[in-house]
Coordinates of C-alpha atoms in Angstrom, one line a residue:
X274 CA 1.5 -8.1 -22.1
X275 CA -2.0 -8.9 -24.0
X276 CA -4.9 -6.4 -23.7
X277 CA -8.4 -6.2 -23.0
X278 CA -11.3 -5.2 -25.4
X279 CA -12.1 -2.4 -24.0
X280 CA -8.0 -1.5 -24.0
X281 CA -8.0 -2.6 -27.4
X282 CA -10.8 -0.3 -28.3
X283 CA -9.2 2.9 -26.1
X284 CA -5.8 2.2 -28.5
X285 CA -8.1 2.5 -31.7
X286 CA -10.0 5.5 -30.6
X287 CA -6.4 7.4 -30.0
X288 CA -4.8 6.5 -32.9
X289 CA -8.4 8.3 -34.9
X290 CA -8.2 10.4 -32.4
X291 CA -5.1 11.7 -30.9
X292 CA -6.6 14.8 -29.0
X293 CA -9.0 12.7 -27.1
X294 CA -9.8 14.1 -23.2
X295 CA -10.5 11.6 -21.2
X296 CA -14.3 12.9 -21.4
X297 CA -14.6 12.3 -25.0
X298 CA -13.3 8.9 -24.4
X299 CA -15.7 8.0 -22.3
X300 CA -18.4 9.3 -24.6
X301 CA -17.1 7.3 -27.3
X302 CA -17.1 4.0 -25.7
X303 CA -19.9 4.6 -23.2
X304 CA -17.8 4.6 -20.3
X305 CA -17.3 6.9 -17.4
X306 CA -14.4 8.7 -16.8
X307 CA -13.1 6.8 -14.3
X308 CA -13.2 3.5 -15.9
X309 CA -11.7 5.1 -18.8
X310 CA -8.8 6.7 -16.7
X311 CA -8.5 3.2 -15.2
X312 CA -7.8 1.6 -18.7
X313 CA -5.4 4.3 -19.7
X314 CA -3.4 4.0 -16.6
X315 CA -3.4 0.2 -17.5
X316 CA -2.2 1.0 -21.2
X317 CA 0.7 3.2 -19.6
X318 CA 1.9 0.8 -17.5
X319 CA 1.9 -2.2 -20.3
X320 CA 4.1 0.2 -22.6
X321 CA 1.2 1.3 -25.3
X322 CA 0.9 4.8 -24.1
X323 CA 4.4 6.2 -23.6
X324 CA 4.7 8.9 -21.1
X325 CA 2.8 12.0 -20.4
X326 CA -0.3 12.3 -23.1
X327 CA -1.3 10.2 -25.4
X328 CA 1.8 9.1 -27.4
X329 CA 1.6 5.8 -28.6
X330 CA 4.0 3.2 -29.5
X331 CA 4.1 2.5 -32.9
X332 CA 1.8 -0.2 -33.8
X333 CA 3.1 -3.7 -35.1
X334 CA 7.1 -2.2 -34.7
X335 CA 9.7 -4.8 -33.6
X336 CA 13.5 -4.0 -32.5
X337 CA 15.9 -7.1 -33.5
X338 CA 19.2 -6.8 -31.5
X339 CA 22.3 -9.3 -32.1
X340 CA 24.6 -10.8 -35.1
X341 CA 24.4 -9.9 -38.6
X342 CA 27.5 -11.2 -41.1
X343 CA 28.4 -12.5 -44.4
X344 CA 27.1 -16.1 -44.6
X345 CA 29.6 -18.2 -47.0
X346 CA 27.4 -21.6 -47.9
X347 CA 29.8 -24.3 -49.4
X348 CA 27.2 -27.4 -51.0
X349 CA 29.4 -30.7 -51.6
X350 CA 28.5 -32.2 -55.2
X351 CA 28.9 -35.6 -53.5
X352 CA 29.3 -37.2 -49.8
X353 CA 31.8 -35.6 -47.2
X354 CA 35.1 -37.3 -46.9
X355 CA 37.4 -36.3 -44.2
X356 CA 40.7 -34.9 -44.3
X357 CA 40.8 -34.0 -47.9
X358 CA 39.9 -31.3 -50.5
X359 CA 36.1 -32.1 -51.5
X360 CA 34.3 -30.8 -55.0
X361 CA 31.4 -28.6 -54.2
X362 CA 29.7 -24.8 -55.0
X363 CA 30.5 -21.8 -52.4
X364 CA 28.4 -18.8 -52.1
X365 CA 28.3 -15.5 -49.9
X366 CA 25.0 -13.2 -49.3
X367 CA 24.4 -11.4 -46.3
X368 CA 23.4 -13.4 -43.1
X369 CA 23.3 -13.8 -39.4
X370 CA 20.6 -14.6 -36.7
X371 CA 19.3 -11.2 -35.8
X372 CA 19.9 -9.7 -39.3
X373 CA 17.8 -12.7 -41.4
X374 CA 14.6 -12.6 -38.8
X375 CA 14.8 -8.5 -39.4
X376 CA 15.1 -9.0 -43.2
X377 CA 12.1 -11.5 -43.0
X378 CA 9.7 -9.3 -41.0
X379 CA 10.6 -6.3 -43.1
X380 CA 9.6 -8.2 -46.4
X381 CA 6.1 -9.3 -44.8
X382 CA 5.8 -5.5 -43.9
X383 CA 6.5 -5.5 -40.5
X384 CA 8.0 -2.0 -39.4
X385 CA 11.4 -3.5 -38.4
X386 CA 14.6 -2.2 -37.0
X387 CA 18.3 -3.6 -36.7
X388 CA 20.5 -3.0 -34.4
X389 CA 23.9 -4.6 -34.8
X390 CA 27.7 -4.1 -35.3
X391 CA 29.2 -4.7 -38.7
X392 CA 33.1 -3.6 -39.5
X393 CA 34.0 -0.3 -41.5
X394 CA 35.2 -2.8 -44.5
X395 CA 33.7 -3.7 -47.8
X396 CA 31.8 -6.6 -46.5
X397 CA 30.1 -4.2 -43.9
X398 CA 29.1 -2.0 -46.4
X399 CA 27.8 -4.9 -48.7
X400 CA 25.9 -6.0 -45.9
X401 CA 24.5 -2.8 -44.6
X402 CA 23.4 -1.8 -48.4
X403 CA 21.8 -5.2 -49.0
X404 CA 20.0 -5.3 -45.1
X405 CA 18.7 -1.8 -45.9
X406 CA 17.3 -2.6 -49.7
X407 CA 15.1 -5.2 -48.3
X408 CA 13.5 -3.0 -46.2
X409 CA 15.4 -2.7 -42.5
X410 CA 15.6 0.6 -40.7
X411 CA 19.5 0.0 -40.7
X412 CA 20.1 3.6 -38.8
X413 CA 20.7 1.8 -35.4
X414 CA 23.9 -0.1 -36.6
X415 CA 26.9 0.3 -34.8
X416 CA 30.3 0.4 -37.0
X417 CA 33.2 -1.0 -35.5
X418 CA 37.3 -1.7 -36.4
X419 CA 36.9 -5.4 -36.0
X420 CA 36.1 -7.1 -39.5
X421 CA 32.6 -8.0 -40.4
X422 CA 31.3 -11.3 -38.8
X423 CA 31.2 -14.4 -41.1
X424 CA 29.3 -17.4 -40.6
X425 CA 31.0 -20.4 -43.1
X426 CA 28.7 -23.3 -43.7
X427 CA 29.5 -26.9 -45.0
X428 CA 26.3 -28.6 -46.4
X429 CA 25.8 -31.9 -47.8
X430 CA 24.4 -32.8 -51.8
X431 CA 20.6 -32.5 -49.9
X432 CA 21.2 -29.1 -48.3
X433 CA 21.6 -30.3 -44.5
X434 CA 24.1 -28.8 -42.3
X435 CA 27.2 -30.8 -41.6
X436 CA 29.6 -28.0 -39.5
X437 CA 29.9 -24.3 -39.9
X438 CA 31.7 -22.2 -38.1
X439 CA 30.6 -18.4 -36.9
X440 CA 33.2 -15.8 -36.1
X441 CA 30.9 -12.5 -34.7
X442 CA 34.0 -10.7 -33.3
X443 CA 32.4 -7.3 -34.5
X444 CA 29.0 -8.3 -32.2
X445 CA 31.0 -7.9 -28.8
X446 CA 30.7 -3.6 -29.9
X447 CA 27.2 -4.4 -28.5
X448 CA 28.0 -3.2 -25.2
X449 CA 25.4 -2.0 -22.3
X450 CA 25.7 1.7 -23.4
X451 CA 24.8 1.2 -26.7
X452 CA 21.5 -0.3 -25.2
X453 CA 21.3 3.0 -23.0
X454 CA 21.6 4.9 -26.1
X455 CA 19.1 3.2 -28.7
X456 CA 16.8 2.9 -25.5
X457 CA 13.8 4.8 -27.2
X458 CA 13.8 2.3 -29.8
X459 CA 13.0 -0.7 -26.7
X460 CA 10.5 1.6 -25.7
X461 CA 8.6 2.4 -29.1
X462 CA 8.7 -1.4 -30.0
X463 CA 5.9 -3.9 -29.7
X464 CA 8.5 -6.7 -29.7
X465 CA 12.3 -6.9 -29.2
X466 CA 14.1 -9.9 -29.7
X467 CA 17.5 -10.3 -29.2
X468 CA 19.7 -13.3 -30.3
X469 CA 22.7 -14.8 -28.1
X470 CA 25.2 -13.6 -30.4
X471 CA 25.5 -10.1 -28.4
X472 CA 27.9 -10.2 -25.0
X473 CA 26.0 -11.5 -21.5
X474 CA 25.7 -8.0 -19.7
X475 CA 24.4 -6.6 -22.6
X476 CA 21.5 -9.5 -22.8
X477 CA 20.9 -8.8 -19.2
X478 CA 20.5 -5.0 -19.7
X479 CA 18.4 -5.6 -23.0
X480 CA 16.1 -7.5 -20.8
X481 CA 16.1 -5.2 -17.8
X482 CA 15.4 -2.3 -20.4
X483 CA 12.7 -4.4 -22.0
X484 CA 10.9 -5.0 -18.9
X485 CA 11.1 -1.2 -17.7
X486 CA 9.0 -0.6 -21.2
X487 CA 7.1 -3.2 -20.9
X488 CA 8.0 -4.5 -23.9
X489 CA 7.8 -8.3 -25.0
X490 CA 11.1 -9.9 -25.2
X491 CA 11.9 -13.0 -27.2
X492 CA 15.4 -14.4 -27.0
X493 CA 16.9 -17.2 -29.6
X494 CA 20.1 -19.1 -27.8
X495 CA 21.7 -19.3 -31.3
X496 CA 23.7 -22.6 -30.0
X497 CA 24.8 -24.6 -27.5
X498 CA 28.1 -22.7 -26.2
X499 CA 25.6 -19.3 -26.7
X500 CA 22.3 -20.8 -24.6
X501 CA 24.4 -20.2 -21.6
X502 CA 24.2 -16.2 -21.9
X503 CA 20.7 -16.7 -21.6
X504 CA 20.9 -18.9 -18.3
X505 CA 21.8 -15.4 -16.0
X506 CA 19.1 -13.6 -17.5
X507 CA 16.5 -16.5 -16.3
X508 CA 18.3 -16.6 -12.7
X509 CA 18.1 -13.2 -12.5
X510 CA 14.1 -13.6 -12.8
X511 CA 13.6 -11.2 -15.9
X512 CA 10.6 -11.6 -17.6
X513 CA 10.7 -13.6 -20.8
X514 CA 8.1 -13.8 -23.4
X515 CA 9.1 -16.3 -25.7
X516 CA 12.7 -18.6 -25.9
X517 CA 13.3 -20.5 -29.4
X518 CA 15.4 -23.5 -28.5
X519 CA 16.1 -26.6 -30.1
X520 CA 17.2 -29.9 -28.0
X521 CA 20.2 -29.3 -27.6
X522 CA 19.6 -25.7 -26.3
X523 CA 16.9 -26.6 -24.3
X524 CA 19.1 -29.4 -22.6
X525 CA 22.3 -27.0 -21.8
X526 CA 19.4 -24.2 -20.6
X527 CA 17.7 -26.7 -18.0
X528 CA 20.5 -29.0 -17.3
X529 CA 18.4 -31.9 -18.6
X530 CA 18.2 -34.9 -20.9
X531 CA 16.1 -33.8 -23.6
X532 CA 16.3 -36.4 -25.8
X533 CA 12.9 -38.3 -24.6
X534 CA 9.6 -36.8 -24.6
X535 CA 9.3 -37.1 -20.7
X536 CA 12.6 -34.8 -20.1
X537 CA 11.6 -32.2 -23.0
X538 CA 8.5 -31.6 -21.5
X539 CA 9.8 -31.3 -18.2
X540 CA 12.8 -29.2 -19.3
X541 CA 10.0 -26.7 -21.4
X542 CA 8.2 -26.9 -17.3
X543 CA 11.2 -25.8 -15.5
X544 CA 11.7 -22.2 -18.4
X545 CA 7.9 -21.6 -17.3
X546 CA 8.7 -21.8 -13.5
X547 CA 11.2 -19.7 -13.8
X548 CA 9.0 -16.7 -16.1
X549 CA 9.2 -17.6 -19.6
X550 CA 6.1 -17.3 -21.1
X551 CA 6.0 -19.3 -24.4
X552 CA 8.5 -21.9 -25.3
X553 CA 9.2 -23.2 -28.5
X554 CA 11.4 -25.9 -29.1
X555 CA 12.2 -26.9 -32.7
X556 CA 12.7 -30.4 -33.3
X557 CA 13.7 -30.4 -36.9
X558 CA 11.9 -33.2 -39.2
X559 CA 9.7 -33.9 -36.8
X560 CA 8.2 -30.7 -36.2
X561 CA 8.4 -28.5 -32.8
X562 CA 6.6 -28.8 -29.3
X563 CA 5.1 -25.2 -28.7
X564 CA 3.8 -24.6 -24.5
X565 CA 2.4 -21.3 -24.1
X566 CA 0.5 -20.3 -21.0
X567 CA 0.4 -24.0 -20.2
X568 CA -1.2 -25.5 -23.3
X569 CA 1.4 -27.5 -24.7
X570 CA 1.0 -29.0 -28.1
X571 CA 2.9 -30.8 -30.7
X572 CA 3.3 -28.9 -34.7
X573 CA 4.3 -31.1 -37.6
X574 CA 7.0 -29.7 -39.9
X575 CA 5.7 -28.1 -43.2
X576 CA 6.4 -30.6 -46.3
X577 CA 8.5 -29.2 -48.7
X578 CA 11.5 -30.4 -50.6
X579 CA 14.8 -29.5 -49.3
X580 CA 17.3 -26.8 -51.1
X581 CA 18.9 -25.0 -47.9
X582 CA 18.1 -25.5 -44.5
X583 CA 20.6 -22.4 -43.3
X584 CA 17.6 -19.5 -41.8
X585 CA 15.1 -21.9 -40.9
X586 CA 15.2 -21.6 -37.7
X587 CA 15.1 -17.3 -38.0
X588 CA 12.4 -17.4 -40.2
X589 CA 10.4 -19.8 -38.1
X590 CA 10.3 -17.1 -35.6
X591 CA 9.8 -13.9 -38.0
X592 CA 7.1 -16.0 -39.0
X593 CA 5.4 -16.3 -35.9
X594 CA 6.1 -12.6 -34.4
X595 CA 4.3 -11.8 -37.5
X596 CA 1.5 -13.7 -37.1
X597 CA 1.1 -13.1 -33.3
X598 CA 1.6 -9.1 -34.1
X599 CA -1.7 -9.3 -36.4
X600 CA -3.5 -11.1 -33.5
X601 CA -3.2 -15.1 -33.6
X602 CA -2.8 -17.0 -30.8
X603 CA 0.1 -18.8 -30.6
X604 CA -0.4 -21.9 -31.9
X605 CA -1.8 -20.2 -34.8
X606 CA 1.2 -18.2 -35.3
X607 CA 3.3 -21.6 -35.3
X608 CA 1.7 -22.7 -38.6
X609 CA 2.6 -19.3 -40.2
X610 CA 6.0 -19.9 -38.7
X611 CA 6.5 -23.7 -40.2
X612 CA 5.2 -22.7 -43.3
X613 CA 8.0 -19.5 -43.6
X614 CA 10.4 -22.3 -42.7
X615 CA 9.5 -24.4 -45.3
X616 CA 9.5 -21.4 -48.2
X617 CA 12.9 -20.3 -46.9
X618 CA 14.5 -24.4 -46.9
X619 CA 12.9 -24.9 -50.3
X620 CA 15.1 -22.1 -51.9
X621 CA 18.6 -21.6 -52.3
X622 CA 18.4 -18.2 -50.3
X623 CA 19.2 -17.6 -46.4
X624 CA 16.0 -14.7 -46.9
X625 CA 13.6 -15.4 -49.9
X626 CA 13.7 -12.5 -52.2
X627 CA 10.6 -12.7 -53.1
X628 CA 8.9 -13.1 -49.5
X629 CA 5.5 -11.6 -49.2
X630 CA 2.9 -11.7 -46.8
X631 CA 0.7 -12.7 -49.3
X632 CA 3.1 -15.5 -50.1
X633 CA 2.9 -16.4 -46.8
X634 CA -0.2 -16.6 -45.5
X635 CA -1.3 -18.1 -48.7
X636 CA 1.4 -21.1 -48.3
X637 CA -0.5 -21.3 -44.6
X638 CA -3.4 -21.6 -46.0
X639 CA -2.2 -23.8 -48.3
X640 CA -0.6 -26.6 -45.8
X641 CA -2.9 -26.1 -42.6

């Protein structure tokens, strides 16, 4: 939920100073007591003061809950042809939706957590030393018997996605009560987002959790078959702050054609009737159509030449959390979102090694 000025201000003032009474508050800014009173009851009941006193939630902190696996990317030298053995280069480094937008945040300095499930084998344990070198508070990661998820991509000689083929047993560990458990982590974060990888009831009780914290909830539908997970949470009226679709999601979320500009539109109309905030629907080459609070407008992709398109899509939206967390509106925070999309697509790696927030925002700068 966004905040005032004057709330803004009172945040400030306690984190300088975090004996504040109420009077001294009021002496600070000018105020009365009252009116200061008011504003704190408001900043307790948006989530920034959590319970009794003045403990604050952590400023900037996001929580990313769903899939993290092994991504094996297998680049054809030459043209697919079907139903044969075709040349080409394979490699493995650690992946999935969840676990690439926390290792993106972490490296622009966002205070990021993971929670996920990853197998007790060696590919967990690669994952989980690799997730944690970048920078991830890894410590809410559940370990389970089933094998580490895997997600195994075919791409052609440019780098563009012809199948792949995810298998996120290990995720379904994600139950309800490990949600009840890690809830203090929902309620220190300024954003959670969850992707569609994790099981239906424990979306739903995510969401319920988030909105008992008052903490902003973005959801990515991951794909087609997964978008429906995210179709209870909408008819069950939770509040939503952002959804990342593409199309395709878009289309099996609203039940509509969005293949022409008059159905995408209306299919973005219907997720705001029913309480989502922000939607932001990727569109590939040509860009993505971002509506936030009823300002629609259209973003053209960032140029750049093509290595990898596999964690464009997560980095578009690390991109933007970390924009909107420093303050830009949204449609501000879609240019830093294109342009992490294009760094990440114009290298070889899911996650850019070298990924900086200066890197960023200077590549913003750079193709604004």
């Amino acid at each position: 939920m966004s905040l005032t000025d004057r709330e803004r201000e009172l945040l400030r003032l306690l984190r300088e100073h975090p004996l504040a009474t109420p009077e001294d508050l009021a002496r600070l800014t000018g105020n009365t007591r009252a009116a200061v009173n008011v504003h704190l009851t408001r900043l307790r009941e948006k989530g920034h003061i959590l319970g009794r006193g003045y403990v604050l939630r952590p400023e900037g902190s996001v929580l990313v809950i769903g899939g993290a696996n092994l991504d094996l990317k297998s680049r054809l030298h030459a043209p697919a042809v079907p139903g044969t053995s075709n040349p080409g280069t394979t490699t493995a480094a650690p992946g999935g939706v969840a676990r690439n937008i926390a290792e993106n945040l972490a490296r622009l300095g966002v205070p990021t957590g993971l929670l996920s499930a990853i197998g007790h084998d060696d590919t967990g344990a690669r994952l989980l030393d690799a997730t944690r070198a970048s920078g991830v508070d890894v410590s809410p990661i559940v370990r389970t018997d089933d094998p580490t998820g895997t997600y195994s991509a075919i791409l052609d000689p440019h780098g563009e996605l012809i199948l792949a083929v995810a298998s996120m047993r290990a995720v379904d560990a994600l139950t309800p009560d490990v949600i009840r458990t890690r809830r203090a982590l929902i309620d220190r974060a300024s954003a959670v987002i969850v992707d569609c990888n994790v099981p239906q009831d424990t979306l739903l009780h995510a969401a319920r959790t988030a909105q008992a914290s008052h903490t902003p909830l973005y959801v990515e539908p991951v794909s087609v078959p997964k978008a429906a997970r995210l179709r209870a949470l909408l008819a069950e009226g939770l509040p939503v702050h952002a959804v990342t679709p593409n199309r395709d999601e878009l289309a099996a979320l609203t039940d509509r054609d969005t293949r022409t500009d008059d159905g995408l539109h209306a299919a973005v109309q219907d997720l705001h009737a029913r309480g989502v905030r922000v939607v932001w629907v990727r569109l590939g080459e040509a860009g993505s159509l971002l509506s936030a609070d009823g300002d629609a407008r259209h973003h053209a992709a960032t140029p750049t030449q093509v290595r990898d398109v596999t964690g464009a899509g997560d980095a578009m939206l690390a991109g933007y959390l970390y924009a909107t967390l420093r303050g830009d509106d949204p449609h501000t925070a879609a240019r830093a979102g294109h342009a992490l999309a294009a760094l990440t697509i114009q290298s070889d790696h899911t996650v850019r090694p070298d990924l900086t927030a200066d890197l960023l925002d200077a590549h913003t700068q750079e193709t604004a």
